[in-house]
């Protein structure tokens, strides 16, 4: 009889501890601001020129297209450049949405590592007529 009560007590303690841990982990999700655009973010400057549906803009303003082909599998050593990754998506009403992420790119293997979402710009009429 005592062992059955002890097992039930252990199960209750373990379940309570697991529930507490899940609750504690989810609280950190509320720490981020609800607005997708950071006040001190400089990425809005880089969103002015959209040449490709997916592009990488380095800190010097150089724009390179992101190819749909997978990056090279072998890299002699990453040569990392900081910048912004941007996506341009047209909608059915003639407008578009541009999402900008902080990111880094390797110059050798062309791999891009996405960081935080920096800005979401929505346009009622797409001003990016030259997008490839």
PDB file of C-alpha atoms in Angstrom:
ATOM      1  CA  UNK A   1       0.000   0.000   0.000  1.00  0.00           C
ATOM      2  CA  UNK A   2       2.785   2.416   0.874  1.00  0.00           C
ATOM      3  CA  UNK A   3       4.604   1.857  -2.429  1.00  0.00           C
ATOM      4  CA  UNK A   4       1.453   2.657  -4.426  1.00  0.00           C
ATOM      5  CA  UNK A   5       0.998   5.960  -2.558  1.00  0.00           C
ATOM      6  CA  UNK A   6       4.680   6.770  -3.079  1.00  0.00           C
ATOM      7  CA  UNK A   7       4.436   6.106  -6.863  1.00  0.00           C
ATOM      8  CA  UNK A   8       1.375   8.349  -7.140  1.00  0.00           C
ATOM      9  CA  UNK A   9       3.153  11.081  -5.198  1.00  0.00           C
ATOM     10  CA  UNK A  10       6.210  10.836  -7.462  1.00  0.00           C
ATOM     11  CA  UNK A  11       4.042  11.012 -10.601  1.00  0.00           C
ATOM     12  CA  UNK A  12       2.212  14.067  -9.276  1.00  0.00           C
ATOM     13  CA  UNK A  13       5.465  15.830  -8.375  1.00  0.00           C
ATOM     14  CA  UNK A  14       7.046  15.051 -11.769  1.00  0.00           C
ATOM     15  CA  UNK A  15       3.919  16.187 -13.667  1.00  0.00           C
ATOM     16  CA  UNK A  16       3.751  19.401 -11.642  1.00  0.00           C
ATOM     17  CA  UNK A  17       7.431  20.106 -12.217  1.00  0.00           C
ATOM     18  CA  UNK A  18       7.074  19.500 -15.960  1.00  0.00           C
ATOM     19  CA  UNK A  19       4.065  21.829 -16.145  1.00  0.00           C
ATOM     20  CA  UNK A  20       5.961  24.516 -14.219  1.00  0.00           C
ATOM     21  CA  UNK A  21       8.963  24.233 -16.558  1.00  0.00           C
ATOM     22  CA  UNK A  22       6.776  24.548 -19.675  1.00  0.00           C
ATOM     23  CA  UNK A  23       5.069  27.612 -18.213  1.00  0.00           C
ATOM     24  CA  UNK A  24       8.405  29.199 -17.283  1.00  0.00           C
ATOM     25  CA  UNK A  25       9.790  28.595 -20.801  1.00  0.00           C
ATOM     26  CA  UNK A  26       6.780  30.211 -22.481  1.00  0.00           C
ATOM     27  CA  UNK A  27       7.099  33.424 -20.461  1.00  0.00           C
ATOM     28  CA  UNK A  28      10.217  34.414 -22.439  1.00  0.00           C
ATOM     29  CA  UNK A  29       8.122  34.570 -25.626  1.00  0.00           C
ATOM     30  CA  UNK A  30       6.410  37.663 -24.249  1.00  0.00           C
ATOM     31  CA  UNK A  31       9.728  39.472 -23.770  1.00  0.00           C
ATOM     32  CA  UNK A  32      10.008  40.466 -27.464  1.00  0.00           C
ATOM     33  CA  UNK A  33       8.161  43.592 -28.615  1.00  0.00           C
ATOM     34  CA  UNK A  34       5.015  43.034 -30.660  1.00  0.00           C
ATOM     35  CA  UNK A  35       6.115  45.505 -33.335  1.00  0.00           C
ATOM     36  CA  UNK A  36       8.210  43.871 -36.060  1.00  0.00           C
ATOM     37  CA  UNK A  37      10.242  47.026 -36.714  1.00  0.00           C
ATOM     38  CA  UNK A  38      13.003  47.960 -34.284  1.00  0.00           C
ATOM     39  CA  UNK A  39      13.313  51.639 -33.398  1.00  0.00           C
ATOM     40  CA  UNK A  40      17.108  51.683 -33.778  1.00  0.00           C
ATOM     41  CA  UNK A  41      17.145  49.478 -36.856  1.00  0.00           C
ATOM     42  CA  UNK A  42      18.991  50.793 -39.875  1.00  0.00           C
ATOM     43  CA  UNK A  43      17.487  48.240 -42.237  1.00  0.00           C
ATOM     44  CA  UNK A  44      14.755  50.624 -43.438  1.00  0.00           C
ATOM     45  CA  UNK A  45      17.471  52.478 -45.377  1.00  0.00           C
ATOM     46  CA  UNK A  46      18.377  49.282 -47.204  1.00  0.00           C
ATOM     47  CA  UNK A  47      14.760  48.492 -48.150  1.00  0.00           C
ATOM     48  CA  UNK A  48      14.611  51.334 -50.698  1.00  0.00           C
ATOM     49  CA  UNK A  49      16.160  49.353 -53.575  1.00  0.00           C
ATOM     50  CA  UNK A  50      14.563  46.030 -54.426  1.00  0.00           C
ATOM     51  CA  UNK A  51      16.094  44.383 -57.497  1.00  0.00           C
ATOM     52  CA  UNK A  52      15.245  40.711 -56.878  1.00  0.00           C
ATOM     53  CA  UNK A  53      12.470  38.753 -55.172  1.00  0.00           C
ATOM     54  CA  UNK A  54      15.141  37.419 -52.780  1.00  0.00           C
ATOM     55  CA  UNK A  55      18.297  39.426 -52.237  1.00  0.00           C
ATOM     56  CA  UNK A  56      21.155  39.975 -49.807  1.00  0.00           C
ATOM     57  CA  UNK A  57      22.297  43.535 -49.104  1.00  0.00           C
ATOM     58  CA  UNK A  58      25.655  43.880 -47.362  1.00  0.00           C
ATOM     59  CA  UNK A  59      26.536  46.786 -45.075  1.00  0.00           C
ATOM     60  CA  UNK A  60      28.155  48.686 -47.967  1.00  0.00           C
ATOM     61  CA  UNK A  61      24.902  48.547 -49.955  1.00  0.00           C
ATOM     62  CA  UNK A  62      25.985  45.902 -52.481  1.00  0.00           C
ATOM     63  CA  UNK A  63      22.959  43.863 -53.614  1.00  0.00           C
ATOM     64  CA  UNK A  64      23.322  40.231 -54.661  1.00  0.00           C
ATOM     65  CA  UNK A  65      20.497  37.912 -55.731  1.00  0.00           C
ATOM     66  CA  UNK A  66      19.818  34.815 -53.663  1.00  0.00           C
ATOM     67  CA  UNK A  67      19.789  31.906 -56.060  1.00  0.00           C
ATOM     68  CA  UNK A  68      17.196  29.159 -55.841  1.00  0.00           C
ATOM     69  CA  UNK A  69      19.981  26.639 -56.357  1.00  0.00           C
ATOM     70  CA  UNK A  70      21.319  25.180 -53.130  1.00  0.00           C
ATOM     71  CA  UNK A  71      24.644  26.619 -51.978  1.00  0.00           C
ATOM     72  CA  UNK A  72      27.910  24.781 -52.439  1.00  0.00           C
ATOM     73  CA  UNK A  73      28.287  21.866 -50.070  1.00  0.00           C
ATOM     74  CA  UNK A  74      32.027  22.278 -49.544  1.00  0.00           C
ATOM     75  CA  UNK A  75      33.360  25.477 -48.030  1.00  0.00           C
ATOM     76  CA  UNK A  76      37.089  25.941 -47.328  1.00  0.00           C
ATOM     77  CA  UNK A  77      36.242  28.263 -44.428  1.00  0.00           C
ATOM     78  CA  UNK A  78      33.412  30.694 -44.038  1.00  0.00           C
ATOM     79  CA  UNK A  79      34.123  34.302 -44.971  1.00  0.00           C
ATOM     80  CA  UNK A  80      31.173  35.962 -43.237  1.00  0.00           C
ATOM     81  CA  UNK A  81      29.669  39.304 -44.278  1.00  0.00           C
ATOM     82  CA  UNK A  82      26.925  41.042 -42.275  1.00  0.00           C
ATOM     83  CA  UNK A  83      23.913  42.571 -43.961  1.00  0.00           C
ATOM     84  CA  UNK A  84      20.221  42.112 -44.646  1.00  0.00           C
ATOM     85  CA  UNK A  85      18.182  39.404 -46.367  1.00  0.00           C
ATOM     86  CA  UNK A  86      15.064  40.690 -48.124  1.00  0.00           C
ATOM     87  CA  UNK A  87      12.071  38.971 -49.681  1.00  0.00           C
ATOM     88  CA  UNK A  88       9.716  40.694 -52.115  1.00  0.00           C
ATOM     89  CA  UNK A  89       6.271  39.132 -52.610  1.00  0.00           C
ATOM     90  CA  UNK A  90       3.637  40.643 -54.897  1.00  0.00           C
ATOM     91  CA  UNK A  91      -0.039  40.261 -54.014  1.00  0.00           C
ATOM     92  CA  UNK A  92      -3.079  39.889 -56.270  1.00  0.00           C
ATOM     93  CA  UNK A  93      -4.153  43.524 -55.807  1.00  0.00           C
ATOM     94  CA  UNK A  94      -1.009  45.006 -57.389  1.00  0.00           C
ATOM     95  CA  UNK A  95       0.787  45.686 -54.122  1.00  0.00           C
ATOM     96  CA  UNK A  96       3.696  43.937 -52.462  1.00  0.00           C
ATOM     97  CA  UNK A  97       5.274  43.061 -49.127  1.00  0.00           C
ATOM     98  CA  UNK A  98       9.001  43.370 -48.409  1.00  0.00           C
ATOM     99  CA  UNK A  99      10.369  41.572 -45.356  1.00  0.00           C
ATOM    100  CA  UNK A 100      13.867  42.468 -44.140  1.00  0.00           C
ATOM    101  CA  UNK A 101      15.916  40.273 -41.795  1.00  0.00           C
ATOM    102  CA  UNK A 102      19.266  40.904 -40.138  1.00  0.00           C
ATOM    103  CA  UNK A 103      21.521  38.210 -41.606  1.00  0.00           C
ATOM    104  CA  UNK A 104      24.996  37.092 -42.538  1.00  0.00           C
ATOM    105  CA  UNK A 105      26.290  35.440 -45.703  1.00  0.00           C
ATOM    106  CA  UNK A 106      29.381  33.414 -46.518  1.00  0.00           C
ATOM    107  CA  UNK A 107      31.121  34.769 -49.614  1.00  0.00           C
ATOM    108  CA  UNK A 108      32.497  31.318 -50.518  1.00  0.00           C
ATOM    109  CA  UNK A 109      29.564  28.925 -50.190  1.00  0.00           C
ATOM    110  CA  UNK A 110      26.791  31.584 -50.439  1.00  0.00           C
ATOM    111  CA  UNK A 111      25.026  30.235 -47.346  1.00  0.00           C
ATOM    112  CA  UNK A 112      22.782  32.794 -45.622  1.00  0.00           C
ATOM    113  CA  UNK A 113      22.016  32.684 -41.908  1.00  0.00           C
ATOM    114  CA  UNK A 114      18.825  34.575 -41.041  1.00  0.00           C
ATOM    115  CA  UNK A 115      18.646  36.634 -37.901  1.00  0.00           C
ATOM    116  CA  UNK A 116      15.810  38.673 -36.422  1.00  0.00           C
ATOM    117  CA  UNK A 117      13.032  40.152 -38.513  1.00  0.00           C
ATOM    118  CA  UNK A 118      13.904  43.827 -38.871  1.00  0.00           C
ATOM    119  CA  UNK A 119      11.028  45.305 -40.893  1.00  0.00           C
ATOM    120  CA  UNK A 120       7.890  44.484 -42.834  1.00  0.00           C
ATOM    121  CA  UNK A 121       7.023  47.058 -45.490  1.00  0.00           C
ATOM    122  CA  UNK A 122       3.676  46.751 -47.265  1.00  0.00           C
ATOM    123  CA  UNK A 123       2.869  48.751 -50.382  1.00  0.00           C
ATOM    124  CA  UNK A 124      -0.645  49.239 -51.816  1.00  0.00           C
ATOM    125  CA  UNK A 125       0.918  49.670 -55.266  1.00  0.00           C
ATOM    126  CA  UNK A 126       4.205  47.891 -55.938  1.00  0.00           C
ATOM    127  CA  UNK A 127       6.896  50.534 -56.696  1.00  0.00           C
ATOM    128  CA  UNK A 128       9.434  47.850 -57.598  1.00  0.00           C
ATOM    129  CA  UNK A 129       8.774  47.554 -61.336  1.00  0.00           C
ATOM    130  CA  UNK A 130      12.278  46.279 -62.117  1.00  0.00           C
ATOM    131  CA  UNK A 131      12.187  43.206 -59.818  1.00  0.00           C
ATOM    132  CA  UNK A 132      13.584  40.061 -61.454  1.00  0.00           C
TER     133      UNK A 132
END
